[in-house]
PDB file of C-alpha atoms in Angstrom:
ATOM      1  CA  MET A 176       0.000   0.000   0.000  1.00  0.00           C
ATOM      2  CA  ALA A 177       1.529   3.318  -1.081  1.00  0.00           C
ATOM      3  CA  VAL A 178      -1.068   5.670   0.416  1.00  0.00           C
ATOM      4  CA  GLN A 179      -3.774   5.288   3.049  1.00  0.00           C
ATOM      5  CA  VAL A 180      -6.086   8.157   3.996  1.00  0.00           C
ATOM      6  CA  ASP A 181      -8.379   7.652   7.011  1.00  0.00           C
ATOM      7  CA  ASN A 182     -11.184  10.061   7.947  1.00  0.00           C
ATOM      8  CA  LEU A 183      -9.192  13.087   6.823  1.00  0.00           C
ATOM      9  CA  HIS A 184     -10.509  16.498   7.861  1.00  0.00           C
ATOM     10  CA  LYS A 185      -9.137  19.947   7.100  1.00  0.00           C
ATOM     11  CA  THR A 186     -10.842  23.079   8.389  1.00  0.00           C
ATOM     12  CA  TYR A 187      -9.965  26.727   8.013  1.00  0.00           C
ATOM     13  CA  LYS A 188     -11.272  29.679   9.981  1.00  0.00           C
ATOM     14  CA  VAL A 189     -12.809  32.180   7.573  1.00  0.00           C
ATOM     15  CA  GLY A 190     -13.952  35.332   9.318  1.00  0.00           C
ATOM     16  CA  GLU A 191     -16.398  34.225  12.000  1.00  0.00           C
ATOM     17  CA  GLY A 192     -17.067  30.896  10.326  1.00  0.00           C
ATOM     18  CA  ILE A 193     -15.372  27.590   9.559  1.00  0.00           C
ATOM     19  CA  LEU A 194     -14.633  26.232   6.085  1.00  0.00           C
ATOM     20  CA  ASN A 195     -14.565  22.438   5.817  1.00  0.00           C
ATOM     21  CA  ALA A 196     -12.102  21.963   2.959  1.00  0.00           C
ATOM     22  CA  LEU A 197     -11.986  18.189   3.575  1.00  0.00           C
ATOM     23  CA  ALA A 198     -14.828  16.552   5.480  1.00  0.00           C
ATOM     24  CA  GLY A 199     -13.729  13.092   6.565  1.00  0.00           C
ATOM     25  CA  ILE A 200     -12.493  11.405   3.392  1.00  0.00           C
ATOM     26  CA  SER A 201     -10.922   7.937   3.254  1.00  0.00           C
ATOM     27  CA  PHE A 202      -9.272   5.967   0.440  1.00  0.00           C
ATOM     28  CA  LYS A 203      -6.263   3.798  -0.387  1.00  0.00           C
ATOM     29  CA  ILE A 204      -3.832   3.805  -3.305  1.00  0.00           C
ATOM     30  CA  ASN A 205      -1.860   0.675  -4.122  1.00  0.00           C
ATOM     31  CA  ARG A 206       1.760   0.774  -5.214  1.00  0.00           C
ATOM     32  CA  GLY A 207       2.062   1.489  -8.911  1.00  0.00           C
ATOM     33  CA  GLU A 208      -1.435   2.959  -9.306  1.00  0.00           C
ATOM     34  CA  VAL A 209      -2.119   6.132 -11.281  1.00  0.00           C
ATOM     35  CA  VAL A 210      -5.045   8.102  -9.870  1.00  0.00           C
ATOM     36  CA  ALA A 211      -6.671  11.321 -11.066  1.00  0.00           C
ATOM     37  CA  VAL A 212      -8.317  13.606  -8.513  1.00  0.00           C
ATOM     38  CA  VAL A 213     -11.008  15.702 -10.154  1.00  0.00           C
ATOM     39  CA  GLY A 214     -13.727  18.142  -9.117  1.00  0.00           C
ATOM     40  CA  GLU A 215     -14.802  21.746  -9.394  1.00  0.00           C
ATOM     41  CA  SER A 216     -12.832  24.618  -7.900  1.00  0.00           C
ATOM     42  CA  GLY A 217     -13.238  24.577  -4.131  1.00  0.00           C
ATOM     43  CA  SER A 218     -13.917  20.838  -3.991  1.00  0.00           C
ATOM     44  CA  GLY A 219     -10.814  20.135  -1.885  1.00  0.00           C
ATOM     45  CA  LYS A 220      -8.433  18.818  -4.556  1.00  0.00           C
ATOM     46  CA  SER A 221      -5.510  21.130  -3.823  1.00  0.00           C
ATOM     47  CA  THR A 222      -5.986  20.806  -0.064  1.00  0.00           C
ATOM     48  CA  LEU A 223      -5.771  17.029  -0.387  1.00  0.00           C
ATOM     49  CA  LEU A 224      -2.659  17.234  -2.536  1.00  0.00           C
ATOM     50  CA  HIS A 225      -0.948  19.642  -0.125  1.00  0.00           C
ATOM     51  CA  ILE A 226      -1.636  17.358   2.845  1.00  0.00           C
ATOM     52  CA  LEU A 227      -0.459  14.248   1.002  1.00  0.00           C
ATOM     53  CA  GLY A 228       2.651  16.203   0.064  1.00  0.00           C
ATOM     54  CA  THR A 229       3.122  17.277   3.727  1.00  0.00           C
ATOM     55  CA  LEU A 230       2.986  20.933   2.658  1.00  0.00           C
ATOM     56  CA  ASP A 231      -0.029  21.317   4.962  1.00  0.00           C
ATOM     57  CA  SER A 232      -1.187  19.286   7.954  1.00  0.00           C
ATOM     58  CA  PRO A 233      -4.590  17.705   8.620  1.00  0.00           C
ATOM     59  CA  SER A 234      -6.968  19.054  11.249  1.00  0.00           C
ATOM     60  CA  SER A 235      -7.817  15.474  12.157  1.00  0.00           C
ATOM     61  CA  GLY A 236      -7.613  12.026  10.630  1.00  0.00           C
ATOM     62  CA  LYS A 237      -4.530  10.270   9.379  1.00  0.00           C
ATOM     63  CA  ILE A 238      -2.469   9.709   6.262  1.00  0.00           C
ATOM     64  CA  LEU A 239       0.073   6.944   5.816  1.00  0.00           C
ATOM     65  CA  ILE A 240       2.658   6.964   3.045  1.00  0.00           C
ATOM     66  CA  ASP A 241       4.418   3.639   2.701  1.00  0.00           C
ATOM     67  CA  GLY A 242       2.939   2.782   6.105  1.00  0.00           C
ATOM     68  CA  LYS A 243       4.455   5.838   7.792  1.00  0.00           C
ATOM     69  CA  ASN A 244       2.682   8.883   9.210  1.00  0.00           C
ATOM     70  CA  PRO A 245       4.915  11.842   8.305  1.00  0.00           C
ATOM     71  CA  PHE A 246       3.095  14.138  10.747  1.00  0.00           C
ATOM     72  CA  GLU A 247       4.257  12.141  13.746  1.00  0.00           C
ATOM     73  CA  LYS A 248       7.718  13.566  13.085  1.00  0.00           C
ATOM     74  CA  ARG A 249       9.202  16.922  13.995  1.00  0.00           C
ATOM     75  CA  ASP A 250       9.109  19.696  11.380  1.00  0.00           C
ATOM     76  CA  LYS A 251      12.660  19.042  10.163  1.00  0.00           C
ATOM     77  CA  SER A 252      11.955  15.342   9.830  1.00  0.00           C
ATOM     78  CA  VAL A 253       8.765  16.081   7.882  1.00  0.00           C
ATOM     79  CA  SER A 254      10.745  18.112   5.343  1.00  0.00           C
ATOM     80  CA  THR A 255      13.331  15.331   5.092  1.00  0.00           C
ATOM     81  CA  PHE A 256      10.577  12.751   4.581  1.00  0.00           C
ATOM     82  CA  ARG A 257       9.066  14.956   1.861  1.00  0.00           C
ATOM     83  CA  ASN A 258      12.330  15.333  -0.043  1.00  0.00           C
ATOM     84  CA  LEU A 259      13.187  11.643   0.131  1.00  0.00           C
ATOM     85  CA  HIS A 260       9.793  10.055  -0.472  1.00  0.00           C
ATOM     86  CA  ILE A 261       7.517  12.475  -2.346  1.00  0.00           C
ATOM     87  CA  GLY A 262       8.005  13.943  -5.806  1.00  0.00           C
ATOM     88  CA  PHE A 263       6.175  17.070  -6.976  1.00  0.00           C
ATOM     89  CA  VAL A 264       5.228  18.414 -10.382  1.00  0.00           C
ATOM     90  CA  PHE A 265       3.344  21.712 -10.273  1.00  0.00           C
ATOM     91  CA  GLN A 266       1.546  23.745 -12.922  1.00  0.00           C
ATOM     92  CA  HIS A 267       4.364  26.279 -12.586  1.00  0.00           C
ATOM     93  CA  ASN A 268       7.523  24.212 -12.905  1.00  0.00           C
ATOM     94  CA  ASN A 269       9.532  26.216 -10.321  1.00  0.00           C
ATOM     95  CA  LEU A 270      12.860  25.534 -12.021  1.00  0.00           C
ATOM     96  CA  LEU A 271      15.786  27.571 -10.705  1.00  0.00           C
ATOM     97  CA  PRO A 272      16.749  29.968 -13.528  1.00  0.00           C
ATOM     98  CA  GLU A 273      20.455  30.107 -12.643  1.00  0.00           C
ATOM     99  CA  PHE A 274      20.891  26.330 -13.036  1.00  0.00           C
ATOM    100  CA  ASN A 275      20.742  24.259 -16.216  1.00  0.00           C
ATOM    101  CA  ALA A 276      18.399  21.314 -16.793  1.00  0.00           C
ATOM    102  CA  LEU A 277      20.878  18.775 -15.437  1.00  0.00           C
ATOM    103  CA  GLU A 278      21.573  20.805 -12.294  1.00  0.00           C
ATOM    104  CA  ASN A 279      17.867  21.427 -11.677  1.00  0.00           C
ATOM    105  CA  THR A 280      17.198  17.709 -11.954  1.00  0.00           C
ATOM    106  CA  MET A 281      20.013  16.915  -9.518  1.00  0.00           C
ATOM    107  CA  MET A 282      18.940  19.407  -6.853  1.00  0.00           C
ATOM    108  CA  PRO A 283      16.689  17.214  -4.609  1.00  0.00           C
ATOM    109  CA  GLY A 284      19.299  14.444  -4.625  1.00  0.00           C
ATOM    110  CA  LEU A 285      22.056  16.839  -3.583  1.00  0.00           C
ATOM    111  CA  ILE A 286      19.838  18.312  -0.851  1.00  0.00           C
ATOM    112  CA  ALA A 287      19.259  14.761   0.419  1.00  0.00           C
ATOM    113  CA  GLY A 288      23.012  14.318   0.698  1.00  0.00           C
ATOM    114  CA  PHE A 289      23.556  11.655  -1.962  1.00  0.00           C
ATOM    115  CA  PRO A 290      26.988  11.598  -3.680  1.00  0.00           C
ATOM    116  CA  GLU A 291      27.202  14.130  -6.517  1.00  0.00           C
ATOM    117  CA  LYS A 292      28.555  11.594  -9.010  1.00  0.00           C
ATOM    118  CA  THR A 293      25.677   9.182  -8.335  1.00  0.00           C
ATOM    119  CA  VAL A 294      23.072  11.936  -8.545  1.00  0.00           C
ATOM    120  CA  LYS A 295      24.527  13.286 -11.797  1.00  0.00           C
ATOM    121  CA  GLU A 296      24.492   9.860 -13.446  1.00  0.00           C
ATOM    122  CA  LYS A 297      20.902   9.294 -12.389  1.00  0.00           C
ATOM    123  CA  ALA A 298      19.838  12.776 -13.544  1.00  0.00           C
ATOM    124  CA  LYS A 299      21.265  12.061 -16.987  1.00  0.00           C
ATOM    125  CA  ILE A 300      19.284   8.816 -17.162  1.00  0.00           C
ATOM    126  CA  LEU A 301      16.061  10.601 -16.174  1.00  0.00           C
ATOM    127  CA  LEU A 302      16.591  13.423 -18.673  1.00  0.00           C
ATOM    128  CA  LYS A 303      17.092  10.797 -21.350  1.00  0.00           C
ATOM    129  CA  LYS A 304      13.844   9.133 -20.272  1.00  0.00           C
ATOM    130  CA  VAL A 305      11.944  12.424 -20.746  1.00  0.00           C
ATOM    131  CA  GLY A 306      13.646  13.067 -24.096  1.00  0.00           C
ATOM    132  CA  LEU A 307      16.011  15.871 -23.102  1.00  0.00           C
ATOM    133  CA  THR A 308      19.506  14.390 -23.441  1.00  0.00           C
ATOM    134  CA  LYS A 309      20.509  17.059 -25.949  1.00  0.00           C
ATOM    135  CA  ARG A 310      19.098  19.855 -23.759  1.00  0.00           C
ATOM    136  CA  GLU A 311      20.593  18.949 -20.375  1.00  0.00           C
ATOM    137  CA  LEU A 312      23.041  21.896 -20.357  1.00  0.00           C
ATOM    138  CA  HIS A 313      20.380  24.428 -21.385  1.00  0.00           C
ATOM    139  CA  PHE A 314      18.979  26.861 -18.848  1.00  0.00           C
ATOM    140  CA  PRO A 315      15.211  27.187 -18.241  1.00  0.00           C
ATOM    141  CA  SER A 316      15.073  30.403 -20.317  1.00  0.00           C
ATOM    142  CA  GLN A 317      16.431  28.410 -23.272  1.00  0.00           C
ATOM    143  CA  LEU A 318      13.762  25.705 -23.006  1.00  0.00           C
ATOM    144  CA  SER A 319      10.168  25.666 -24.214  1.00  0.00           C
ATOM    145  CA  GLY A 320       7.318  25.379 -21.708  1.00  0.00           C
ATOM    146  CA  GLY A 321       6.928  21.688 -22.489  1.00  0.00           C
ATOM    147  CA  GLU A 322      10.656  21.075 -22.083  1.00  0.00           C
ATOM    148  CA  GLN A 323      10.691  22.907 -18.760  1.00  0.00           C
ATOM    149  CA  GLN A 324       7.883  20.696 -17.486  1.00  0.00           C
ATOM    150  CA  ARG A 325       9.819  17.602 -18.616  1.00  0.00           C
ATOM    151  CA  VAL A 326      12.773  18.776 -16.531  1.00  0.00           C
ATOM    152  CA  ALA A 327      10.405  19.233 -13.585  1.00  0.00           C
ATOM    153  CA  ILE A 328       9.181  15.650 -14.036  1.00  0.00           C
ATOM    154  CA  ALA A 329      12.757  14.333 -14.164  1.00  0.00           C
ATOM    155  CA  ARG A 330      13.592  16.343 -11.032  1.00  0.00           C
ATOM    156  CA  SER A 331      10.575  14.888  -9.211  1.00  0.00           C
ATOM    157  CA  LEU A 332      11.889  11.357  -9.783  1.00  0.00           C
ATOM    158  CA  ILE A 333      15.532  11.826  -8.754  1.00  0.00           C
ATOM    159  CA  ASN A 334      15.051  10.401  -5.228  1.00  0.00           C
ATOM    160  CA  ASP A 335      12.865   7.434  -6.308  1.00  0.00           C
ATOM    161  CA  PRO A 336       9.775   8.795  -4.535  1.00  0.00           C
ATOM    162  CA  ILE A 337       7.156   6.485  -3.077  1.00  0.00           C
ATOM    163  CA  LEU A 338       4.520   8.930  -4.347  1.00  0.00           C
ATOM    164  CA  LEU A 339       4.581  11.339  -7.275  1.00  0.00           C
ATOM    165  CA  LEU A 340       2.109  14.235  -6.909  1.00  0.00           C
ATOM    166  CA  ALA A 341       1.179  16.388  -9.893  1.00  0.00           C
ATOM    167  CA  ASP A 342      -0.957  19.528  -9.643  1.00  0.00           C
ATOM    168  CA  GLU A 343      -2.372  20.544 -13.049  1.00  0.00           C
ATOM    169  CA  PRO A 344       0.932  19.502 -14.701  1.00  0.00           C
ATOM    170  CA  SER A 345      -0.225  20.540 -18.180  1.00  0.00           C
ATOM    171  CA  GLY A 346      -2.267  23.581 -17.164  1.00  0.00           C
ATOM    172  CA  ASN A 347       0.144  26.119 -18.689  1.00  0.00           C
ATOM    173  CA  LEU A 348       0.781  24.213 -21.928  1.00  0.00           C
ATOM    174  CA  ASP A 349      -0.831  24.200 -25.358  1.00  0.00           C
ATOM    175  CA  SER A 350      -2.817  21.111 -26.346  1.00  0.00           C
ATOM    176  CA  LYS A 351       0.063  19.430 -28.189  1.00  0.00           C
ATOM    177  CA  ASN A 352       2.561  19.795 -25.353  1.00  0.00           C
ATOM    178  CA  ALA A 353      -0.135  18.914 -22.815  1.00  0.00           C
ATOM    179  CA  SER A 354      -0.788  15.665 -24.670  1.00  0.00           C
ATOM    180  CA  HIS A 355       2.934  14.837 -24.611  1.00  0.00           C
ATOM    181  CA  ILE A 356       3.095  15.447 -20.849  1.00  0.00           C
ATOM    182  CA  HIS A 357       0.023  13.252 -20.278  1.00  0.00           C
ATOM    183  CA  GLU A 358       1.631  10.430 -22.248  1.00  0.00           C
ATOM    184  CA  LEU A 359       4.884  10.880 -20.345  1.00  0.00           C
ATOM    185  CA  PHE A 360       3.192  10.327 -16.973  1.00  0.00           C
ATOM    186  CA  GLN A 361       1.760   7.046 -18.196  1.00  0.00           C
ATOM    187  CA  GLU A 362       5.128   5.987 -19.654  1.00  0.00           C
ATOM    188  CA  ILE A 363       6.840   6.758 -16.337  1.00  0.00           C
ATOM    189  CA  ASN A 364       4.248   4.739 -14.451  1.00  0.00           C
ATOM    190  CA  GLN A 365       4.723   1.772 -16.750  1.00  0.00           C
ATOM    191  CA  SER A 366       8.530   1.863 -16.857  1.00  0.00           C
ATOM    192  CA  LEU A 367       9.287   2.858 -13.251  1.00  0.00           C
ATOM    193  CA  LYS A 368       6.133   1.459 -11.591  1.00  0.00           C
ATOM    194  CA  SER A 369       5.702   4.842  -9.911  1.00  0.00           C
ATOM    195  CA  THR A 370       2.622   5.585  -7.808  1.00  0.00           C
ATOM    196  CA  VAL A 371       1.117   8.767  -9.236  1.00  0.00           C
ATOM    197  CA  LEU A 372      -1.686  11.050  -8.062  1.00  0.00           C
ATOM    198  CA  VAL A 373      -2.674  13.811 -10.496  1.00  0.00           C
ATOM    199  CA  VAL A 374      -4.971  16.738  -9.780  1.00  0.00           C
ATOM    200  CA  THR A 375      -6.370  17.857 -13.112  1.00  0.00           C
ATOM    201  CA  HIS A 376      -9.234  19.750 -14.752  1.00  0.00           C
ATOM    202  CA  ASN A 377      -8.429  18.105 -18.096  1.00  0.00           C
ATOM    203  CA  LYS A 378     -11.298  15.682 -18.690  1.00  0.00           C
ATOM    204  CA  GLU A 379      -9.548  13.748 -21.456  1.00  0.00           C
ATOM    205  CA  PHE A 380      -6.434  13.235 -19.342  1.00  0.00           C
ATOM    206  CA  ALA A 381      -8.497  12.129 -16.327  1.00  0.00           C
ATOM    207  CA  ALA A 382     -10.539   9.735 -18.485  1.00  0.00           C
ATOM    208  CA  SER A 383      -7.342   8.164 -19.855  1.00  0.00           C
ATOM    209  CA  LEU A 384      -6.139   7.217 -16.371  1.00  0.00           C
ATOM    210  CA  PRO A 385      -7.242   3.944 -14.780  1.00  0.00           C
ATOM    211  CA  ARG A 386      -8.841   5.494 -11.672  1.00  0.00           C
ATOM    212  CA  ARG A 387     -10.598   8.769 -10.829  1.00  0.00           C
ATOM    213  CA  ILE A 388     -11.511  10.121  -7.392  1.00  0.00           C
ATOM    214  CA  ARG A 389     -14.089  12.901  -7.713  1.00  0.00           C
ATOM    215  CA  LEU A 390     -14.421  15.419  -4.886  1.00  0.00           C
ATOM    216  CA  ARG A 391     -17.257  17.800  -4.116  1.00  0.00           C
ATOM    217  CA  ASP A 392     -17.386  20.154  -1.130  1.00  0.00           C
ATOM    218  CA  GLY A 393     -14.690  18.202   0.683  1.00  0.00           C
ATOM    219  CA  HIS A 394     -16.382  14.811   0.230  1.00  0.00           C
ATOM    220  CA  ILE A 395     -15.620  11.924  -2.122  1.00  0.00           C
ATOM    221  CA  LEU A 396     -18.463  11.961  -4.639  1.00  0.00           C
ATOM    222  CA  SER A 397     -17.214   8.924  -6.560  1.00  0.00           C
ATOM    223  CA  ASP A 398     -14.197   6.628  -6.894  1.00  0.00           C
ATOM    224  CA  GLU A 399     -14.243   4.982 -10.322  1.00  0.00           C
ATOM    225  CA  GLN A 400     -11.947   2.587 -12.113  1.00  0.00           C
ATOM    226  CA  ASN A 401     -11.854   1.767 -15.806  1.00  0.00           C
ATOM    227  CA  SER A 402     -13.228  -1.679 -16.500  1.00  0.00           C
TER     228      SER A 402
END
């Protein structure tokens, strides 16, 4: 089991009232699954992703990633757990402009303290996997939007994460590049057996994935799998 979510609640104080962003949701994701999380704006998708990524903490309930509860650790340990075990791909790729594609890909591995030679070799392999071998010494400003997002995907995989989280990964791309990114996620899942959770508004992309969790007002409206 890669992910287990039990009775997860997240509330925010808004003025004099309380907003229930997540209202007691539960589900499990097996290792190697690819799951889309869909729903209208305000349904709780981003809140769920941020908690699974340990960028935010639950109000109550529990999450387990690879059988471990990251919130039982101290703040520093939570950040270490995040870097070692969770990969992120955001709508805005957040590449560091002063570093080239290879260096950006290496960054989480270097932060984790792995040997530079090992990290560099692995980064080269990942950039080859996303089709950027000839662009590895280019800086973000020299790459197209689709190429930048491919670097971000390679970077997210450098530490062999238990869980890869993607938040609207093709939201800033034209339809052609978006289609390439969608295909790349499925290729990565098949070749690396990565567990992937994708928040997306793209109906075609969501429909192409084997499982869809639909949220509404902080509740799970449906949890469907392709037959």
